XYZ file of C-alpha atoms in Angstrom:
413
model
C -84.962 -92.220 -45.538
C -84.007 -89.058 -44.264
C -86.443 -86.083 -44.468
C -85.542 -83.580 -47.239
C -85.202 -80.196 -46.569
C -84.241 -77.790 -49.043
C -82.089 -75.163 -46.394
C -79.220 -76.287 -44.454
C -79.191 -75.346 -41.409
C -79.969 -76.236 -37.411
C -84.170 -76.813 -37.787
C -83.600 -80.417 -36.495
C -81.563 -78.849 -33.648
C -83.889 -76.226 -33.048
C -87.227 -78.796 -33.268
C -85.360 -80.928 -30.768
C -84.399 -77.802 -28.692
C -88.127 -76.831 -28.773
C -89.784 -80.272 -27.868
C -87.465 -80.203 -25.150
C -88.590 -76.917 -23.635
C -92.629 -78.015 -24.657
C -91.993 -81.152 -22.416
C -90.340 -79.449 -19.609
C -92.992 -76.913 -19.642
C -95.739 -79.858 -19.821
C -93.961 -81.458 -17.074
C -94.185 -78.037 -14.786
C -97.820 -77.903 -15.620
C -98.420 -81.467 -14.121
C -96.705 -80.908 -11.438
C -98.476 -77.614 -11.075
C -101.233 -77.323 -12.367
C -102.999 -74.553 -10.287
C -100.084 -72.027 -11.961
C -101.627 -72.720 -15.811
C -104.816 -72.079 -17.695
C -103.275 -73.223 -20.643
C -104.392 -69.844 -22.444
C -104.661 -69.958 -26.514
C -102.234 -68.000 -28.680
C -101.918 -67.226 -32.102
C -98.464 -67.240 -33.722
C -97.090 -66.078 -37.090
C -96.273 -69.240 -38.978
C -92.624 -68.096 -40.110
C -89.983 -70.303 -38.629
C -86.352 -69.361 -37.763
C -82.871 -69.988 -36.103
C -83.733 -67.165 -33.195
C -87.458 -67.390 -31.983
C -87.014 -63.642 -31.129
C -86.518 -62.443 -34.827
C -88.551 -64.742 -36.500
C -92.326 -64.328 -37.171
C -92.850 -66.957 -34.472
C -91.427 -65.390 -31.671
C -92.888 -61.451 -32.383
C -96.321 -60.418 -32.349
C -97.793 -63.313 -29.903
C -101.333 -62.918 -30.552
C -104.400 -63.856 -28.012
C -106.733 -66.147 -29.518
C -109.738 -64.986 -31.243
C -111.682 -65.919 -28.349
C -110.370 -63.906 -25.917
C -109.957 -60.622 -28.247
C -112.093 -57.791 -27.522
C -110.076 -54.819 -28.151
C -109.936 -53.635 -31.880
C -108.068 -51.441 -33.876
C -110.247 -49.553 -36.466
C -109.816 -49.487 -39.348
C -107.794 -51.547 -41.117
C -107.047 -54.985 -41.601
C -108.390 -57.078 -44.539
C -108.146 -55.023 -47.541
C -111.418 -53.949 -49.684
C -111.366 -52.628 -53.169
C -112.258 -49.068 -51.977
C -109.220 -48.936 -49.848
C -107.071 -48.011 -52.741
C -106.237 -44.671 -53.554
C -107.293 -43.586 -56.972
C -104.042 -42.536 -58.280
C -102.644 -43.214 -61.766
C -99.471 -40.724 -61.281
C -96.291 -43.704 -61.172
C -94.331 -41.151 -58.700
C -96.691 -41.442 -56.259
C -96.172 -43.453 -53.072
C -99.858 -44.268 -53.439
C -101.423 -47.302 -55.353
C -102.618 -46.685 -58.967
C -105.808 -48.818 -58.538
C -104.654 -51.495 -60.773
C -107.387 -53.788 -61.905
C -107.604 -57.056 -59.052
C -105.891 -59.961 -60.154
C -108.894 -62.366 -61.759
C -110.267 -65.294 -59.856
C -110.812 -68.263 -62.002
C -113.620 -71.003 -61.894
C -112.680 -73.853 -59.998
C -114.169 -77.659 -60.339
C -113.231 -80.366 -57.795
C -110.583 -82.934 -59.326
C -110.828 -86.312 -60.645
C -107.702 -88.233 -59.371
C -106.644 -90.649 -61.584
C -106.927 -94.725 -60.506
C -104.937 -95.245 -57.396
C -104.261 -91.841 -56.989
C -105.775 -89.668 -54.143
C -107.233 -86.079 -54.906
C -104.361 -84.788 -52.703
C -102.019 -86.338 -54.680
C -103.010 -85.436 -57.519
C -103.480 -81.622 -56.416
C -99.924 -81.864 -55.023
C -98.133 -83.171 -58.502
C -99.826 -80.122 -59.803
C -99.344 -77.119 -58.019
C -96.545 -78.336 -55.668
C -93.767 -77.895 -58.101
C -95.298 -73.719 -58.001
C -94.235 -73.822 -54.381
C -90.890 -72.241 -53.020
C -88.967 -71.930 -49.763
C -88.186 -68.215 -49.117
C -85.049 -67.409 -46.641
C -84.338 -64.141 -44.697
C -81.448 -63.627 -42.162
C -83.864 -64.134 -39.323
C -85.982 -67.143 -40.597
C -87.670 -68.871 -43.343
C -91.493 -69.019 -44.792
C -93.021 -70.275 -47.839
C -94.070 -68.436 -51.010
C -95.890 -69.260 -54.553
C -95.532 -68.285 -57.834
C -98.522 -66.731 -59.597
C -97.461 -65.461 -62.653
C -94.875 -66.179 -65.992
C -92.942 -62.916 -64.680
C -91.241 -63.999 -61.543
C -93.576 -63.032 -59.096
C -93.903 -64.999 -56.097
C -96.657 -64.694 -52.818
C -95.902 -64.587 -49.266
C -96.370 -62.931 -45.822
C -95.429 -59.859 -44.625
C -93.982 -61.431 -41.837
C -92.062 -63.571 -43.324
C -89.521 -61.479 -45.007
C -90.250 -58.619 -42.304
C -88.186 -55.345 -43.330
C -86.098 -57.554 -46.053
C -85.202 -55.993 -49.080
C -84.194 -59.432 -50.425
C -84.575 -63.190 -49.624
C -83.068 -66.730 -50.586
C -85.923 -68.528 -53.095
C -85.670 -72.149 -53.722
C -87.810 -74.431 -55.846
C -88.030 -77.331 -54.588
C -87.582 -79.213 -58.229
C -84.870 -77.422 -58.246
C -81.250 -76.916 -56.214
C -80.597 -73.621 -57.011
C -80.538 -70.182 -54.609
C -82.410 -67.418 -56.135
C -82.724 -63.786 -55.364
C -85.819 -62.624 -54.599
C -86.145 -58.959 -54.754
C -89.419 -57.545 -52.316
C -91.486 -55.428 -54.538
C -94.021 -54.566 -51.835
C -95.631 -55.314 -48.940
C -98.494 -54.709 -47.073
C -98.188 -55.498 -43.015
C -102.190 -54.642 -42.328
C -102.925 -57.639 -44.800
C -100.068 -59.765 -43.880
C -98.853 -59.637 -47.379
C -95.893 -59.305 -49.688
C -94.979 -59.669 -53.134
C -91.259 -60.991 -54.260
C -89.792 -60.896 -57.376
C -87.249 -63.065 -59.458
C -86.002 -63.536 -62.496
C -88.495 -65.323 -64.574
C -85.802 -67.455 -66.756
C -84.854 -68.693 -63.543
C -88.265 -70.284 -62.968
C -87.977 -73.846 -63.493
C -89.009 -75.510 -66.460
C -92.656 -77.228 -66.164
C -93.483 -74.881 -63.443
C -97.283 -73.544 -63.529
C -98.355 -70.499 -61.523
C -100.677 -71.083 -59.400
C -104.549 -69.588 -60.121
C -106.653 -67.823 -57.230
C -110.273 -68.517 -56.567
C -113.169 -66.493 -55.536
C -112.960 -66.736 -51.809
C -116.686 -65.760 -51.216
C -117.517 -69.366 -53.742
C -115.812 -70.913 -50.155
C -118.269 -73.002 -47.925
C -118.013 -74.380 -44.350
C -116.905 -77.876 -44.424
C -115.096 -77.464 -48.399
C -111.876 -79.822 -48.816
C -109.185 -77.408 -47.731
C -105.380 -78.609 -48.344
C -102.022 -76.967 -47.458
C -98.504 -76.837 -49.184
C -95.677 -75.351 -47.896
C -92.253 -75.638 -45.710
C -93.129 -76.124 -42.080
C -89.454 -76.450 -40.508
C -87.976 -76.283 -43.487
C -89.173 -79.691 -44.453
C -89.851 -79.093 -48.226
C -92.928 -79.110 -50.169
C -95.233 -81.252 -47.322
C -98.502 -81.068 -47.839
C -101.445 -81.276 -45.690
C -105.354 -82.144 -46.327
C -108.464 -80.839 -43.948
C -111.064 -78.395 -44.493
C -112.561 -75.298 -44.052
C -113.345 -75.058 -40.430
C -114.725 -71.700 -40.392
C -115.475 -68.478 -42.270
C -115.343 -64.825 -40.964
C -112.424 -65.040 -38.517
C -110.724 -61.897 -37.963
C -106.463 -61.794 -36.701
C -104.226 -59.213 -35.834
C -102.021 -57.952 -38.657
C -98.142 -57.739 -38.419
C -98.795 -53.713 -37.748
C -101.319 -54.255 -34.811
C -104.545 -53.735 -37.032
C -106.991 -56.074 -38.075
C -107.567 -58.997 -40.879
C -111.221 -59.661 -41.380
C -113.109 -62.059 -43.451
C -110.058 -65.036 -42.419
C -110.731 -68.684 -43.583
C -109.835 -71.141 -40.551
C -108.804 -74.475 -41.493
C -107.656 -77.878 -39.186
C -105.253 -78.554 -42.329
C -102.233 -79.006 -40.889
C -100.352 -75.993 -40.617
C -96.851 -75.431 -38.295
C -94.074 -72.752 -38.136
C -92.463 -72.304 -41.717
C -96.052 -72.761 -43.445
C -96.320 -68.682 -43.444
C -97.295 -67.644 -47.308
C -98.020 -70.736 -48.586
C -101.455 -71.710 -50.745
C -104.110 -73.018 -48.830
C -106.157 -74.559 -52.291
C -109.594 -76.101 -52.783
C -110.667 -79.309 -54.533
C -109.470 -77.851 -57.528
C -105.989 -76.872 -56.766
C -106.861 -73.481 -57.020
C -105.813 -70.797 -54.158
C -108.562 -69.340 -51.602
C -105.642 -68.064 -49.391
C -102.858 -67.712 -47.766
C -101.938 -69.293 -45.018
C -100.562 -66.882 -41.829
C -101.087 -68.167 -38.427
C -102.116 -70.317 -35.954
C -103.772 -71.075 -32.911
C -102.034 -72.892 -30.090
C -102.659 -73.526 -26.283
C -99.823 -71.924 -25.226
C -97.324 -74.844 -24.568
C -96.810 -75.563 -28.172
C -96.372 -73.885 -30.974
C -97.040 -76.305 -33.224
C -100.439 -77.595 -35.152
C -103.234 -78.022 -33.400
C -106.029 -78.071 -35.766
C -106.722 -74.435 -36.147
C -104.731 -72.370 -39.005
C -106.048 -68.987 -40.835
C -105.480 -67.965 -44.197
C -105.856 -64.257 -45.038
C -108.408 -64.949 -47.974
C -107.844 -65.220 -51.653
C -110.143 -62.383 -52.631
C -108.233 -60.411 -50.501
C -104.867 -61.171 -51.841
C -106.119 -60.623 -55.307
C -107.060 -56.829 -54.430
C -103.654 -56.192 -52.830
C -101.493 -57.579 -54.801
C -101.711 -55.975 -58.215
C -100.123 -52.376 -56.300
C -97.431 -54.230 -54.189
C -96.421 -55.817 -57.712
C -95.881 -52.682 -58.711
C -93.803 -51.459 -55.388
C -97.005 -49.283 -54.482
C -98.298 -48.755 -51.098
C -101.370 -49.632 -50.157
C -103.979 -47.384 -48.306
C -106.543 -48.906 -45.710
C -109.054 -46.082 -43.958
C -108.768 -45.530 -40.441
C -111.677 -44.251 -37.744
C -109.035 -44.004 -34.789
C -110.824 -45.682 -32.049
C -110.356 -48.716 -30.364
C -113.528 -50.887 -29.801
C -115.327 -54.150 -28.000
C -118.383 -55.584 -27.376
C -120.342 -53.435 -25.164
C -120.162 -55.038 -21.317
C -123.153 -55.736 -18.980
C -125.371 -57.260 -22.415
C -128.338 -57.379 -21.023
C -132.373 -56.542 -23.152
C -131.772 -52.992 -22.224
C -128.270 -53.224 -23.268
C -127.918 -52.026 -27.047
C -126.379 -54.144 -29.620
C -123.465 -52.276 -31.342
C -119.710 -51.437 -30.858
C -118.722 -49.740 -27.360
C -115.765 -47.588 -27.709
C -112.671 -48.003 -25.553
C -110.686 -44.664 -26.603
C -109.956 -42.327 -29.330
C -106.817 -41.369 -30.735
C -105.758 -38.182 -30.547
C -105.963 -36.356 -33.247
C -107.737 -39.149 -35.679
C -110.571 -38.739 -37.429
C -113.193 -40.048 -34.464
C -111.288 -37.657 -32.236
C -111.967 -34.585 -34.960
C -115.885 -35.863 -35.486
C -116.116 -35.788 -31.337
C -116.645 -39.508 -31.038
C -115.852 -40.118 -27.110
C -114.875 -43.199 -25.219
C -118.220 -44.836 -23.669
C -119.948 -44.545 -27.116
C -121.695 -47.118 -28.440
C -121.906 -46.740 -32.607
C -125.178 -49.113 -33.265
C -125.358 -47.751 -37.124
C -123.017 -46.755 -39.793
C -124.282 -44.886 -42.944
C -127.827 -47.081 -41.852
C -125.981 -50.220 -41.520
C -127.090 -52.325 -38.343
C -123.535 -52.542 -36.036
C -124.528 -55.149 -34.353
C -120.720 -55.793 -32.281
C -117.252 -54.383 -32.946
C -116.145 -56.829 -35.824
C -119.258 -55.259 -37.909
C -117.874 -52.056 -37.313
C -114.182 -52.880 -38.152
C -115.392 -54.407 -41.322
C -117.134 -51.772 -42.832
C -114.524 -49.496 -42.017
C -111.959 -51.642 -43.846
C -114.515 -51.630 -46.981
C -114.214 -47.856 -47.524
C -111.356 -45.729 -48.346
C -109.602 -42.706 -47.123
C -111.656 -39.551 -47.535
C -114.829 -41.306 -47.296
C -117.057 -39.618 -45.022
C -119.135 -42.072 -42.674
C -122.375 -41.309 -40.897
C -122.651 -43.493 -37.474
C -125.558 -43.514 -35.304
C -124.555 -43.503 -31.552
C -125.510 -43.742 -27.779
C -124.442 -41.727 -25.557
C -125.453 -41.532 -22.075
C -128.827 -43.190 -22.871
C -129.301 -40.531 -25.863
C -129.140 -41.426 -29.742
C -127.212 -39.056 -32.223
C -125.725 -38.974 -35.451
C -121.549 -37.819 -35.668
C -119.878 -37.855 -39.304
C -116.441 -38.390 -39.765
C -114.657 -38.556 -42.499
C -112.312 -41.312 -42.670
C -107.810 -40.658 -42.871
C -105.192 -42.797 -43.856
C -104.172 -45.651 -41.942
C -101.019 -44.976 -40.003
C -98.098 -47.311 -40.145
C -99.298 -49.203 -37.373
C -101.553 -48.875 -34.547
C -101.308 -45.589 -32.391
């Protein structure tokens, strides 16, 4: 039987066209092996017709391992990143309410009937193929009024897609309400009448209920193959990625379900079929870029916070410090825990407070810092306008420098 796929198109071509290259490019590293360290990427799990337009081809990310150099702030959205703003002209979010996580128990499969099956005749039919000029992704319906989940990078500077249910043959217009490229995020809309009959939206979960080791399983579109779904678990907690606009993600769930190009803003769900994220990239060793047991899903607790503005076609605000951070070098007992910064923007708010490049921040507002992804982190939990106290060594000599976080710029400076 042939494999369904709900887009026509060249993806066979284009999976042939890429295993081709991958064993070419396997062959040269036999043959050669002194030339290749076989470094890790991350990619953007959006798939497309022209590598170069798609999510899969922009925004090549180094692995998490090898990152050291960190935007802050930004990233993973927090509730106090939103701007406190009921006035419907404004370009800011109104601080909507979060969408509500629900309870969620494992379930029972029936007789002869796997969990995964069982999760999959449930929320699969929820699941839909979204379609851009440059590529395609996966999305997920989440309410009775047409609106459907995905990346940011998969409908990139859209201002509508292709939907398809797969239960159904029909194109649909999706219409993007909003998106949000420091979470990786967007919100489409359709036509709720459209929505075919039977089909339940999809619930979120708390992501902080998420353990180490919980059943994690996948649905989505990887090249264009429709509706496929894929069982594993939760590999890790805590991961951090770089956003579509250069910032960073924090608090990612890492999973060894399954997960290949065309996967982008699809559910990753628990036992109970209920979403703790999103799923958004992957980790490769640089001659594939295909599944190899590490995917990251921007979490569900996230996705709740953002959402509610983008629904509503408002922006949302992340606070920015305006420095760029690692791990301070040379770690050694007299070497001080805490986040060593590379440079300061111009201009930005670390830049105004007379943070300098060389500092090491050990404390915010009393916090323990203990390395840059602490820092990051509890930037990304405050909001524009917040003022911040850090605690910082200079030249062997401890002082305190306030700054009082700005806006996050459209991407990073």
């Amino acid at each position: 039987m042939t494999p369904k796929h709900i887009w026509s198109g060249g993806w066979e071509a284009e999976s042939e066209e890429d295993a081709r290259r991958r064993a070419e490019a396997e062959a040269e590293r036999l043959a050669h092996p002194e030339r290749y360290e076989a470094p890790t990427t991350v990619h953007p799990t959006a798939t497309g017709a022209d590598e170069e337009r798609s999510g899969l081809g922009r925004n090549r990310i180094i692995a998490l391992a090898a990152v050291t150099v960190l935007a802050v702030g930004g990233g993973a959205f927090a509730a106090g990143a939103l701007l406190d703003n009921n006035d419907s002209s404004s370009k800011g979010i109104a601080r909507p309410a979060a969408l509500p996580a629900v309870s969620s128990k494992p379930i029972t499969p029936t007789r002869g009937q796997t969990r995964a099956g069982t999760i999959y005749a449930q929320d699969s039919p929820a699941v839909v193929s979204i379609r851009t000029s440059s590529g395609s992704g996966t999305g997920f319906l989440i309410d009775g009024d047409g609106t459907l989940v995905t990346n940011d990078h998969v409908v990139e500077s859209a201002t509508s897609v292709q939907v398809k249910f797969g239960t159904d043959g029909r194109t649909l217009r999706g219409d993007v309400k909003g998106v949000d490229p420091s979470s990786d995020l967007a919100v489409v809309h359709i036509d709720p009448s459209a929505v075919p009959s039977g089909v339940k939206p999809l619930q979120f979960a708390d992501s902080t209920g998420v353990s180490v080791g919980d059943v994690a399983i996948a649905i989505g579109n990887p090249f264009g193959l429709d509706r496929t779904v894929t069982e594993g678990i939760v590999s890790s907690l805590g991961r951090t990625l770089t956003a579509p606009n250069g910032f960073q993600i924090d608090g990612v769930i890492q999973t060894d379900a399954a997960i290949n190009p065309g996967n982008s803003g699809g559910p990753l769900l628990d036992d109970g079929g209920k979403v703790i994220g999103v799923n958004s990239q992957i980790a490769t060793n640089g001659l594939s870029a295909g599944n190899v047991g590490i995917g990251f899903a921007v979490p569900s607790n996230t996705v709740r916070q953002v959402l509610p503005g983008l629904r509503l076609g408002k922006t949302v605000s992340h606070a920015w410090l305006g420095v760029h951070i690692e791990a301070p070098s040379g770690l050694s007992p007299s070497t001080p825990s805490g986040a060593a910064i590379t440079s300061v923007t111009t201009g930005g708010p670390a830049d105004d407070a007379g943070l300098q490049a060389g500092d090491i921040v050990t404390a915010v507002d009393g916090q323990p810092m203990d390395d840059s992804t602490d820092l990051s982190t509890y930037i990304n939990s405050k909001a524009p306008g917040d003022k911040i106290t850090m605690t910082v060594k200079r030249n062997g000599q401890t002082q305190k420098i306030d700054a009082v976080l700005a806006d996050q710029p459209p991407k990073v400076p």
